[in-house]
Coordinates of C-alpha atoms and ligand atoms in Angstrom, one line a residue:
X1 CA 12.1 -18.5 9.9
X2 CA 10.4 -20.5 7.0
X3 CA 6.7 -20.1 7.5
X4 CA 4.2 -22.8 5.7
X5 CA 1.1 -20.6 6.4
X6 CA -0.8 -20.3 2.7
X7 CA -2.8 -17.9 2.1
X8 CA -4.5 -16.1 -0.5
X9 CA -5.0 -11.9 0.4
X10 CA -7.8 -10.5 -1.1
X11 CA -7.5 -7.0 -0.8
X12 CA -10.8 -4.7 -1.3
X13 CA -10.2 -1.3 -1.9
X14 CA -6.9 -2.4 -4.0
X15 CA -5.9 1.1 -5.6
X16 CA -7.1 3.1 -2.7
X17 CA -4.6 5.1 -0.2
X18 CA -4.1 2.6 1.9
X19 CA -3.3 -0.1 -0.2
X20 CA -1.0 2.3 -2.1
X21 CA 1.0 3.6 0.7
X22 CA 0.6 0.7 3.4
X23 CA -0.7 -2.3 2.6
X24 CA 1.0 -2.9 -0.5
X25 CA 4.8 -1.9 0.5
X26 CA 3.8 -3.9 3.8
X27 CA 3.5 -7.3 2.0
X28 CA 6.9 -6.6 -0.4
X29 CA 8.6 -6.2 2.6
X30 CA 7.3 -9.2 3.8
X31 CA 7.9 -10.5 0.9
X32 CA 11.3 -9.5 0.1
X33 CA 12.6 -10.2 3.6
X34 CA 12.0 -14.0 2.4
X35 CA 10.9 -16.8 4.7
X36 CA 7.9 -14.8 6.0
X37 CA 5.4 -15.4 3.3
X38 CA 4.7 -19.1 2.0
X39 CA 5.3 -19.5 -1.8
X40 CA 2.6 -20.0 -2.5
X41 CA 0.6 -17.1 -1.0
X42 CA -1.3 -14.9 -3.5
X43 CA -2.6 -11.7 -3.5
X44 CA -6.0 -11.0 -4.8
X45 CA -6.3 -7.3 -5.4
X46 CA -10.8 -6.2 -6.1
X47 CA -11.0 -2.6 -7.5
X48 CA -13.0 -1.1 -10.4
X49 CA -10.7 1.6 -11.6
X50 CA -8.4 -1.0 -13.2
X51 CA -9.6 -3.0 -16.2
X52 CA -7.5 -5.6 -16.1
X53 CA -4.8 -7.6 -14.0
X54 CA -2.0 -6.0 -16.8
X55 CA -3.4 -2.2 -16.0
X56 CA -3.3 -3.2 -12.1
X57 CA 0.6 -4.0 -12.2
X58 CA 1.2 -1.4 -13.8
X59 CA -0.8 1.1 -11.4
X60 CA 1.3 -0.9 -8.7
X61 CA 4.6 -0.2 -10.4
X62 CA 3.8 3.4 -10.3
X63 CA 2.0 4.0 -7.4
X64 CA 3.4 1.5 -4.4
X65 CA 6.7 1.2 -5.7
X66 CA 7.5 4.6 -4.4
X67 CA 6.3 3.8 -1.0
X68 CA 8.7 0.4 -1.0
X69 CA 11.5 0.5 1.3
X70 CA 13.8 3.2 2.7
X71 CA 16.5 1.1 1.1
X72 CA 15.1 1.2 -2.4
X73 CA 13.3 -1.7 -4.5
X74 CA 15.2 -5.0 -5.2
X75 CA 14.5 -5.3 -8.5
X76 CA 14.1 -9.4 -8.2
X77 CA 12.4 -9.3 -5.2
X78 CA 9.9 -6.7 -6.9
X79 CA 9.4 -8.8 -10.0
X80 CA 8.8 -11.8 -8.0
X81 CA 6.3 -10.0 -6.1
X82 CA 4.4 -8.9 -8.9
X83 CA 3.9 -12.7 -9.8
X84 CA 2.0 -13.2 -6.3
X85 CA -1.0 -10.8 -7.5
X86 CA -4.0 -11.3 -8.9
X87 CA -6.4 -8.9 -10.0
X88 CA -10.5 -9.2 -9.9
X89 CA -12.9 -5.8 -11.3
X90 CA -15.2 -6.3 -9.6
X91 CA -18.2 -2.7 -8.5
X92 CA -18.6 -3.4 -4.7
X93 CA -22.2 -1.8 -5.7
X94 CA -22.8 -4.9 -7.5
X95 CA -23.3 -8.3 -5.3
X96 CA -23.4 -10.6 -8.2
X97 CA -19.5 -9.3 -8.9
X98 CA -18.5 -11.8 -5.9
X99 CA -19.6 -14.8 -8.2
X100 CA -15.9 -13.7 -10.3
X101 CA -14.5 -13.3 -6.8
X102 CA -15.4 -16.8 -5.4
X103 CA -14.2 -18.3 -9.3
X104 CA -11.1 -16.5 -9.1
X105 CA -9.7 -18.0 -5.6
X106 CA -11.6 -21.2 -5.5
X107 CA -8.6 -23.1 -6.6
X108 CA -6.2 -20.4 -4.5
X109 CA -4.5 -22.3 -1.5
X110 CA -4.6 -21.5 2.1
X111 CA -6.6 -19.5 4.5
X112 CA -8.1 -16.9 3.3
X113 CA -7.9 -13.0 4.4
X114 CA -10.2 -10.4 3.2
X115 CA -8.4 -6.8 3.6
X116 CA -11.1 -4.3 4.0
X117 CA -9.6 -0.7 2.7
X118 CA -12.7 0.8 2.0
X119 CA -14.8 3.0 4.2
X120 CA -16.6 1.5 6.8
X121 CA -20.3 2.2 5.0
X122 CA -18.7 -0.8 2.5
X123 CA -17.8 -3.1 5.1
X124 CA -21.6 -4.5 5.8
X125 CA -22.1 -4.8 2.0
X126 CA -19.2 -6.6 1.5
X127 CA -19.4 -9.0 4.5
X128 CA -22.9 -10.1 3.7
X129 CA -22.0 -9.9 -0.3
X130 CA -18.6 -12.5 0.9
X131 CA -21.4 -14.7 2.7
X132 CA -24.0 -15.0 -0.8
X133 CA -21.1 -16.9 -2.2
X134 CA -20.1 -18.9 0.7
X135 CA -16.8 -17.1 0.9
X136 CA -17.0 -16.3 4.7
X137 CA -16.3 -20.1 6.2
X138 CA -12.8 -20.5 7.4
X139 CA -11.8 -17.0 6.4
X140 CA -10.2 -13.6 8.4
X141 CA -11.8 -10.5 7.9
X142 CA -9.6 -6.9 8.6
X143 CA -11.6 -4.0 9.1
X144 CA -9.8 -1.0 9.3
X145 CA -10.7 2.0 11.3
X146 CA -12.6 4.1 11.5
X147 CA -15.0 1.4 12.7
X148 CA -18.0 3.1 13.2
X149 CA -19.0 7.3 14.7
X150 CA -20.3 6.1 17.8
X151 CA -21.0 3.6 20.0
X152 CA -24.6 3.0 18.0
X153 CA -23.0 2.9 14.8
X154 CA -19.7 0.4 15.6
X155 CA -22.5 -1.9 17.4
X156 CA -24.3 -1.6 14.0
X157 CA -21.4 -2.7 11.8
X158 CA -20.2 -5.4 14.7
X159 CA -23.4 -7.0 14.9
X160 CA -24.0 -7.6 11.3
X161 CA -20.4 -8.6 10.5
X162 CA -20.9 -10.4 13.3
X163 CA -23.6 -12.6 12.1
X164 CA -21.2 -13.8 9.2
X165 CA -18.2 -14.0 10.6
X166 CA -17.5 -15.0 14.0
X167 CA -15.3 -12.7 16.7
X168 CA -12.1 -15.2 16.1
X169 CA -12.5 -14.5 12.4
X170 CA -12.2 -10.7 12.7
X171 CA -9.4 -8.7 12.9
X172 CA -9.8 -4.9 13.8
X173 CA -6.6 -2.9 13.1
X174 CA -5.2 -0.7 15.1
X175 CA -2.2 0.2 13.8
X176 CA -0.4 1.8 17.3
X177 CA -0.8 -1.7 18.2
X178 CA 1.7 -3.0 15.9
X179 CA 4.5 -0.4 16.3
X180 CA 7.7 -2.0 17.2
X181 CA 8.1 0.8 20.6
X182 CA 4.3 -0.6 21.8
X183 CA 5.5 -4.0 21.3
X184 CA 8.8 -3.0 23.5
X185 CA 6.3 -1.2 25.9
X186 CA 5.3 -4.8 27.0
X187 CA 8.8 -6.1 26.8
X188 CA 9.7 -3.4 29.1
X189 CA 6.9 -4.0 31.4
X190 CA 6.4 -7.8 31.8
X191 CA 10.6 -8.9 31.0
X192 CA 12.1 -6.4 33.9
X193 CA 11.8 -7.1 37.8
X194 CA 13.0 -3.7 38.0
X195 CA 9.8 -1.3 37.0
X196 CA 6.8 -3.3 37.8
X197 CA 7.0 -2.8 41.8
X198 CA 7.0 0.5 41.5
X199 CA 4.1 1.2 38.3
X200 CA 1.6 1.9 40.8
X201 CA -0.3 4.5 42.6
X202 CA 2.3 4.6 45.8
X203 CA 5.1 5.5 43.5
X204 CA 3.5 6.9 40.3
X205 CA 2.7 10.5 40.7
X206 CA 1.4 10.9 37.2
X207 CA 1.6 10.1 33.6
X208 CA 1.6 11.4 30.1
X209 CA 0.4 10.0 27.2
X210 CA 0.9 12.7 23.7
X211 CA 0.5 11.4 20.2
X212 CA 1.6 14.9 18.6
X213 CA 1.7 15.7 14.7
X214 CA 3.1 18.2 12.3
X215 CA 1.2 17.3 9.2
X216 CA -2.2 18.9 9.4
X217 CA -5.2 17.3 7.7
X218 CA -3.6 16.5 4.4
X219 CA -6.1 15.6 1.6
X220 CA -8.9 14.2 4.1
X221 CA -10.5 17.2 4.8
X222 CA -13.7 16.0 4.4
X223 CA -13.1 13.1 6.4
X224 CA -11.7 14.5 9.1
X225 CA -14.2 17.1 9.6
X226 CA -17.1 15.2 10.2
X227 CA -14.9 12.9 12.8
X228 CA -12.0 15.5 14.9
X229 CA -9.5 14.4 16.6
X230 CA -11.4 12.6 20.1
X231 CA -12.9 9.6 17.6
X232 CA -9.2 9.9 15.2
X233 CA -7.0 9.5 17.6
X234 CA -8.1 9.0 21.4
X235 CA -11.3 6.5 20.9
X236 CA -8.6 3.9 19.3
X237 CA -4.6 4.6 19.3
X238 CA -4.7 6.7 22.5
X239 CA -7.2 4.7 24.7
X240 CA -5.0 1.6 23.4
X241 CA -1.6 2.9 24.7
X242 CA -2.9 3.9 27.8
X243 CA -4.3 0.6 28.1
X244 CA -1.3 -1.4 27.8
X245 CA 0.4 1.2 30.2
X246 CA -2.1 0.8 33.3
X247 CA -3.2 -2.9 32.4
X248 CA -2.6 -5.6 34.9
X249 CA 0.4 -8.0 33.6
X250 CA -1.2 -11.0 31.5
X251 CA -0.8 -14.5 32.6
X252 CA 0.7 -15.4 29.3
X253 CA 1.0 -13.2 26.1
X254 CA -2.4 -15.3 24.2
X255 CA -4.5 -13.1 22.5
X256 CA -7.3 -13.3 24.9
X257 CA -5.1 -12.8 28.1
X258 CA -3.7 -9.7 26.7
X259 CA -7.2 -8.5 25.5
X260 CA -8.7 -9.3 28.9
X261 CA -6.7 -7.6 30.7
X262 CA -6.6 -4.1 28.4
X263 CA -10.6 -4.4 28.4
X264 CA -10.3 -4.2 32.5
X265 CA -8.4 -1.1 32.4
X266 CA -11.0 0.4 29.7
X267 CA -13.9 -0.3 31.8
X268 CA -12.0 0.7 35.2
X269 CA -11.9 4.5 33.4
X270 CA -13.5 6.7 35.6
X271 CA -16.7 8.4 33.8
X272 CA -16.4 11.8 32.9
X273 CA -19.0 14.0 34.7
X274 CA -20.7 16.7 32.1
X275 CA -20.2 19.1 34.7
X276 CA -16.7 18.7 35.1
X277 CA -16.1 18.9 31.6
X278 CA -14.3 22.3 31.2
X279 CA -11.8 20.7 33.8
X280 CA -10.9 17.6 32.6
X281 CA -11.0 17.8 28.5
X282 CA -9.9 20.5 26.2
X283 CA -10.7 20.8 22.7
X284 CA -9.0 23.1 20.2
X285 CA -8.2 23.8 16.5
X286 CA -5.6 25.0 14.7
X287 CA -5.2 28.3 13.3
X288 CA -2.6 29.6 10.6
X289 CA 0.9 29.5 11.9
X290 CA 4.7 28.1 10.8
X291 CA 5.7 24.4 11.2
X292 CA 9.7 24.5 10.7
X293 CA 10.0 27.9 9.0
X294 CA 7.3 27.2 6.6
X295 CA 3.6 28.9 7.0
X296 CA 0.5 26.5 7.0
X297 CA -3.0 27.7 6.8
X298 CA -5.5 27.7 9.5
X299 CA -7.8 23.9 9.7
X300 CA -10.9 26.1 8.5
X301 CA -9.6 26.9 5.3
X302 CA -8.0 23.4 4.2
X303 CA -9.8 21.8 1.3
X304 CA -12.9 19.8 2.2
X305 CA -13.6 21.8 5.6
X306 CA -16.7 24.2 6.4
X307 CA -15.4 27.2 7.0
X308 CA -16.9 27.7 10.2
X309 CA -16.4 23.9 11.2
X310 CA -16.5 23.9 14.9
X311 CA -14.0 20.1 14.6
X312 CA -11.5 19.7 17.3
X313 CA -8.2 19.2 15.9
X314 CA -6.5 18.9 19.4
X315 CA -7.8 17.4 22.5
X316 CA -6.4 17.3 26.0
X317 CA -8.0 14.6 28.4
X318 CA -7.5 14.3 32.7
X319 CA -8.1 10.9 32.8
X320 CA -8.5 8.4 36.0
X321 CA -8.1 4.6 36.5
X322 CA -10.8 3.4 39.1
X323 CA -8.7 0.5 40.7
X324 CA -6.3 -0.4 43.6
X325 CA -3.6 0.0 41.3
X326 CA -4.4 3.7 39.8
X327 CA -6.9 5.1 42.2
X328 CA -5.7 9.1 42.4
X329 CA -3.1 9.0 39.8
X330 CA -3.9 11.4 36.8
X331 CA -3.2 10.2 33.1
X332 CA -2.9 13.5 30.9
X333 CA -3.7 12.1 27.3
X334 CA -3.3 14.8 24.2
X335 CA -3.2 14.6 21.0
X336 CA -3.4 17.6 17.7
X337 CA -2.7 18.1 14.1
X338 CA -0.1 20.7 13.3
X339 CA 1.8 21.1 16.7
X340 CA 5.3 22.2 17.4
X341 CA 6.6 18.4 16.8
X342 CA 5.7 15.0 15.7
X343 CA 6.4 13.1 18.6
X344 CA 4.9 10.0 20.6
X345 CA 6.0 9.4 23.9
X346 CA 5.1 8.4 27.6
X347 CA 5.5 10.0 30.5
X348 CA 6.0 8.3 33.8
X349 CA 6.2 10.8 36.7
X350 CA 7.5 9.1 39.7
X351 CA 6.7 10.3 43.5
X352 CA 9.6 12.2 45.2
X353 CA 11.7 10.9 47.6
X354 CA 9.5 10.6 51.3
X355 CA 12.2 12.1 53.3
X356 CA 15.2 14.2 51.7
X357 CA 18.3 13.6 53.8
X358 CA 19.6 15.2 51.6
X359 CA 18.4 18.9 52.1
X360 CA 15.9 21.3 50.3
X361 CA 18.1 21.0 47.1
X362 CA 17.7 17.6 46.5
X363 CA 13.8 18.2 46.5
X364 CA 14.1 21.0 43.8
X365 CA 15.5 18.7 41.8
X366 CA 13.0 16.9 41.0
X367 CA 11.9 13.6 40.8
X368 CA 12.2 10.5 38.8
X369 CA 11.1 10.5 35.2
X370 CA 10.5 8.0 33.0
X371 CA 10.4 8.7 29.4
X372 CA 9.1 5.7 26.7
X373 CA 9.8 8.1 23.2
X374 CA 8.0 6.1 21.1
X375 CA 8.7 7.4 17.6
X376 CA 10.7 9.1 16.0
X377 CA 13.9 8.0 17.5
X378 CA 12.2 5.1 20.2
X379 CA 14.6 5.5 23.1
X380 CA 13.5 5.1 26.5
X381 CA 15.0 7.6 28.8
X382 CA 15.7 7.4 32.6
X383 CA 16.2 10.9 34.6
X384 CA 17.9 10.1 37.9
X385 CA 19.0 12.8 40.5
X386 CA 23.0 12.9 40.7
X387 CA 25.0 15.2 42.9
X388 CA 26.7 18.7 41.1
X389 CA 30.3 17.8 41.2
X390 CA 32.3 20.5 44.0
X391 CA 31.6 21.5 47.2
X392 CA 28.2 21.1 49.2
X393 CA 25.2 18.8 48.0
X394 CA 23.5 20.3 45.3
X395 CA 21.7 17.6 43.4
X396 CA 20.9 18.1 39.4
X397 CA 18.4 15.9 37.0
X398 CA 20.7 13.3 34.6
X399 CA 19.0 11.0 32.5
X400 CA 20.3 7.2 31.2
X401 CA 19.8 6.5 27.4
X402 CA 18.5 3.6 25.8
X403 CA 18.3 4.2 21.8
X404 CA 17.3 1.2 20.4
X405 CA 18.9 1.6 17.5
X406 CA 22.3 1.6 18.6
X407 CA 21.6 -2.1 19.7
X408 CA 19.4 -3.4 17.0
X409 CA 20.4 -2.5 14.2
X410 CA 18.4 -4.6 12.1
X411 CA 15.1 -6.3 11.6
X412 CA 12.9 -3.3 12.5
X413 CA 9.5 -3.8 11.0
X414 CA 7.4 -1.2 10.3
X415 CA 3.4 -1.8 11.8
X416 CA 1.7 -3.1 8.9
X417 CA 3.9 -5.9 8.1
X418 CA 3.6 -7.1 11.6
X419 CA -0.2 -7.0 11.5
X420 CA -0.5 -8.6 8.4
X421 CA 1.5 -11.2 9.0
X422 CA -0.5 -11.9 12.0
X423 CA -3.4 -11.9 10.3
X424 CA -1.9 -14.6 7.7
X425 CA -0.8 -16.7 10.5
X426 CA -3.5 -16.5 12.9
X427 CA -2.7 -14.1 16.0
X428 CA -5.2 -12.2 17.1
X429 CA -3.2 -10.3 20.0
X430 CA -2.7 -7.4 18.5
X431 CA -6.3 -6.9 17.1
X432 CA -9.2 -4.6 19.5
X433 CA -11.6 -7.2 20.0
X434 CA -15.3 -6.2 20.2
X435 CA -15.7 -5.6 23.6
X436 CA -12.5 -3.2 24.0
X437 CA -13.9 -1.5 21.4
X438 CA -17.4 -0.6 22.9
X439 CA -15.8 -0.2 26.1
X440 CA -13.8 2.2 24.3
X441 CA -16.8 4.4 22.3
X442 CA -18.5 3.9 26.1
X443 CA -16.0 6.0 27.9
X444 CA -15.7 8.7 25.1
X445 CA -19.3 9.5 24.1
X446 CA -20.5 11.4 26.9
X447 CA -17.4 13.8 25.7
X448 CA -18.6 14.2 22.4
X449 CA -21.7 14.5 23.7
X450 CA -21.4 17.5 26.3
X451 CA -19.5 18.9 23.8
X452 CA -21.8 18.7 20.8
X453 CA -24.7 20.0 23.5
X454 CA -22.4 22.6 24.7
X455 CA -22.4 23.9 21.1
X456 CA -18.5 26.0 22.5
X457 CA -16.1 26.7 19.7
X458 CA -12.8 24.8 20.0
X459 CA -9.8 26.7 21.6
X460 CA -7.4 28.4 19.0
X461 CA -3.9 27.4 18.8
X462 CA -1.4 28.7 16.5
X463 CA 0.0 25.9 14.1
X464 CA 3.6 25.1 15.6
X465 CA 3.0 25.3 19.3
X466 CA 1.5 22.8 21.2
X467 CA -2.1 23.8 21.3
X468 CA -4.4 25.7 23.5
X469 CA -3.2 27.0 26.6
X470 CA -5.6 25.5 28.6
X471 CA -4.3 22.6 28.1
X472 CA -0.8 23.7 30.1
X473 CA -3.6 25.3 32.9
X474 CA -5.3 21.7 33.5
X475 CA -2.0 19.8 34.0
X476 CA -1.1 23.0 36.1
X477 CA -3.9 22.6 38.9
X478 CA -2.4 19.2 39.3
X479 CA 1.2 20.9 40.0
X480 CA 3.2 18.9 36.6
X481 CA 3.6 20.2 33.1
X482 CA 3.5 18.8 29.9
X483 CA 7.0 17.4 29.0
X484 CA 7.9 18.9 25.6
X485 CA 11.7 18.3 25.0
X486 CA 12.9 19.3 21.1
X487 CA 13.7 15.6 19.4
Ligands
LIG501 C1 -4.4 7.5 11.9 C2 -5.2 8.8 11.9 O1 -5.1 6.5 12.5 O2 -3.2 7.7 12.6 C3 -4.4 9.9 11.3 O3 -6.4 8.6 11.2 C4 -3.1 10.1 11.9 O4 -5.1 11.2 11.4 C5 -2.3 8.7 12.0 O5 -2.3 11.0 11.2 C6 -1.1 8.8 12.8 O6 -0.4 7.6 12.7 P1 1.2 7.6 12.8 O7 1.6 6.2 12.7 O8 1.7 8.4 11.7 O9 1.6 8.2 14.1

């Protein structure tokens, strides 16, 4: 696929983290993959810690080139790379900087893309900075989360970008949104006959929904303390996959169709009543424990936390769908830093059979499962009941495999790359627009709320188990369990 989109990338917060690990490795990939990127597309790199476009190739040769490709670094492809980038010092304190900014891609070709990988109090600033030297008109922006603390605070920065750039010129990333498995999620859904008749309340008895992680806090400490794990995780990726699981299938696969009907399911979530808050949401943080043989230290003492920091690190979430299709079916969300595994999967609980024919062994059995793995490892399992082999009719739970790796074998693209080139080219499908968003911060801040008025600790959990045990309690009033298979 030759692609004639020009561009030119300008990318704010150039020798951050993001840039480094992400962004960076994203567009070599693209890059080196060949076809996806027009020749002439440039890269325009703003920092202030370089001094010069010679010192920023060489902080990319050091810095990204590590975090280029599984396969290694083609050294042509690399080199040729490094021609597409351009490099602007500019002090984002410092408006009058964008003057060199607008000089330096006036003559640039193609739409133009400004990357925002800088903390969200620098997005305003920026924006309105872009606008004082007419850079906003026929541009992209690309915020990056965390967009906003609140609902107050992400209506703050969406109304002011919002007066320079208009909705179909911004492009808030959510990176869950570009992962190949949530892409296959609606392959799955809206290309097979087979599961959508039955992806309702009359056969759905429940689902699942766990974003789990090994790695703890890393070095965002700081960060992460003053935001937890319901605004990290659940506000954006997990409200997002459980959006796309529940939502209504789109008339066509436009960016608006899509968006439309994920912002129905978001504001068909059923409000969570303070009082019924100790039933339906569970908060914990970890403690010291061992991840894989090795001992990690409890949150509280990692570097850039207050010791007494009262910051979830887990959360575990009854939630309901208020519609004909989900009215009565519980979706158990959860999500933590340092549990037993790093694993993202959904659940499907099917209903059991109405009638067993079959006897009482066919009902302890079980039921139908299915199970959407989506990393590591995506494979989408199907557990059946099959009869024991010998005598009598005792029934056992098998499962069908579907590893997608043993059918694609190429091509995988990791979740930036996608986004990015979507951005380049225009497709605003797998951006949040505003309105999921807030409908998004709506359904979460009573939580935070109650739970900042409550003034309870989190629940301990050991590092390397899968949190509190409360969360195994709620899921057991509703007669299921968690499903924690080893990968
Ligand atoms: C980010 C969160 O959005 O997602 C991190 O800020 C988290 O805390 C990460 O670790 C998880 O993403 P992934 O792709 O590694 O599952």
């Amino acid at each position: 696929m030759q692609t004639d989109s020009s561009f030119t990338f300008v990318l704010f917060g150039g020798t951050g983290d993001l840039s480094m690990r992400k962004i960076l490795p994203a567009l070599y990939e693209a890059h080196r993959a060949g076809g996806m990127l027009a020749d002439s597309g440039k890269i325009v790199a703003v920092a202030r810690h370089a001094a010069d476009r010679g010192e920023y190739i060489q902080w990319v040769n050091e810095h990204v080139k590590p975090h280029v490709s599984k396969n290694g670094v083609d050294a042509t492809a690399w080199s040729s790379f490094l021609e597409r980038i351009e490099f602007v010092k500019i002090d984002l304190g410092n408006p009058e900087d964008f003057a060199l900014l607008r000089d330096a891609v006036k003559d640039l070709p193609g739409i133009r893309v400004f990357y925002l990988a800088t903390g969200p109090s620098l997005f305003v600033p920026i924006c309105r900075a872009l606008a004082s030297v007419g850079l906003n008109e026929n541009a992209r922006i690309v915020l990056e989360k965390p967009l906003g603390y609140d609902l107050k605070s992400s209506n703050a920065i969406n109304d002011a970008v919002g007066e320079i750039f208009a909705e179909e010129q911004i492009y808030r990333i959510d990176h869950y949104l570009g992962k190949e498995p949530v892409q296959n999620l609606l392959a799955l859904r809206f290309g097979n006959a087979l599961f959508e008749p039955l992806w309702r309340r009359e056969w759905v008895e429940s689902i699942q929904i766990t974003i789990a992680e090994e790695l703890g806090v890393e070095a965002r400490g700081d960060f992460y303390d003053n935001t937890g794990a319901l605004r990290d995780m659940v506000q954006n990726h997990l409200l997002q996959l459980l959006s796309i699981v529940a939502m209504e299938p789109p008339h066509s696969m436009d960016s608006d169709s899509v968006r439309d009907e994920k912002l129905r399911v978001l504001r068909a979530l059923k409000p969570i009543d303070p009082l019924d808050i100790g039933k339906v949401a569970v908060r914990g943080q970890y403690h010291s424990g061992v991840i894989r043989g090795t001992a990690v230290p409890a949150y509280a003492t990692e570097p850039g936390v207050k010791p007494n920091s009262t910051t979830e690190t887990f959360v575990a979430l009854k939630v309901e769908i208020e519609n004909w299709r989900w009215a009565g079916v519980p979706f158990f969300l959860r999500t933590g830093k340092r549990l037993a595994d790093r694993v993202a999967e959904i659940v499907v609980n099917f209903r059991a059979v109405p009638h067993s024919a079959l006897g009482a062994s066919a009902l302890r059995a079980g039921a139908n499962r299915l199970v959407i793995r989506l990393q590591p490892n995506e494979t989408i399992r199907l557990y059946c009941l099959a009869k024991q082999p010998g005598e009598g009719m005792n029934l056992a739970s098998v499962h069908l495999d579907l590893a997608f790796d043993q059918f694609f074998r190429e091509g995988q693209m990791e979740a930036y790359q996608r986004l990015l080139l979507d951005v380049i080219n225009g497709r605003l499908a797998l951006f949040v627009r505003r309105d999921e968003q807030e409908a998004a911060w709506r359904w979460v801040e009573p939580i935070l709320n109650e739970w900042k008025a409550s003034n309870k600790p989190p629940k301990p959990y050991a590092a390397g188990t899968w949190g509190p045990a409360a969360a195994s309690a709620m899921l057991a009033q509703h007669g299921t369990c968690w499903l924690e298979e080893e990968n």
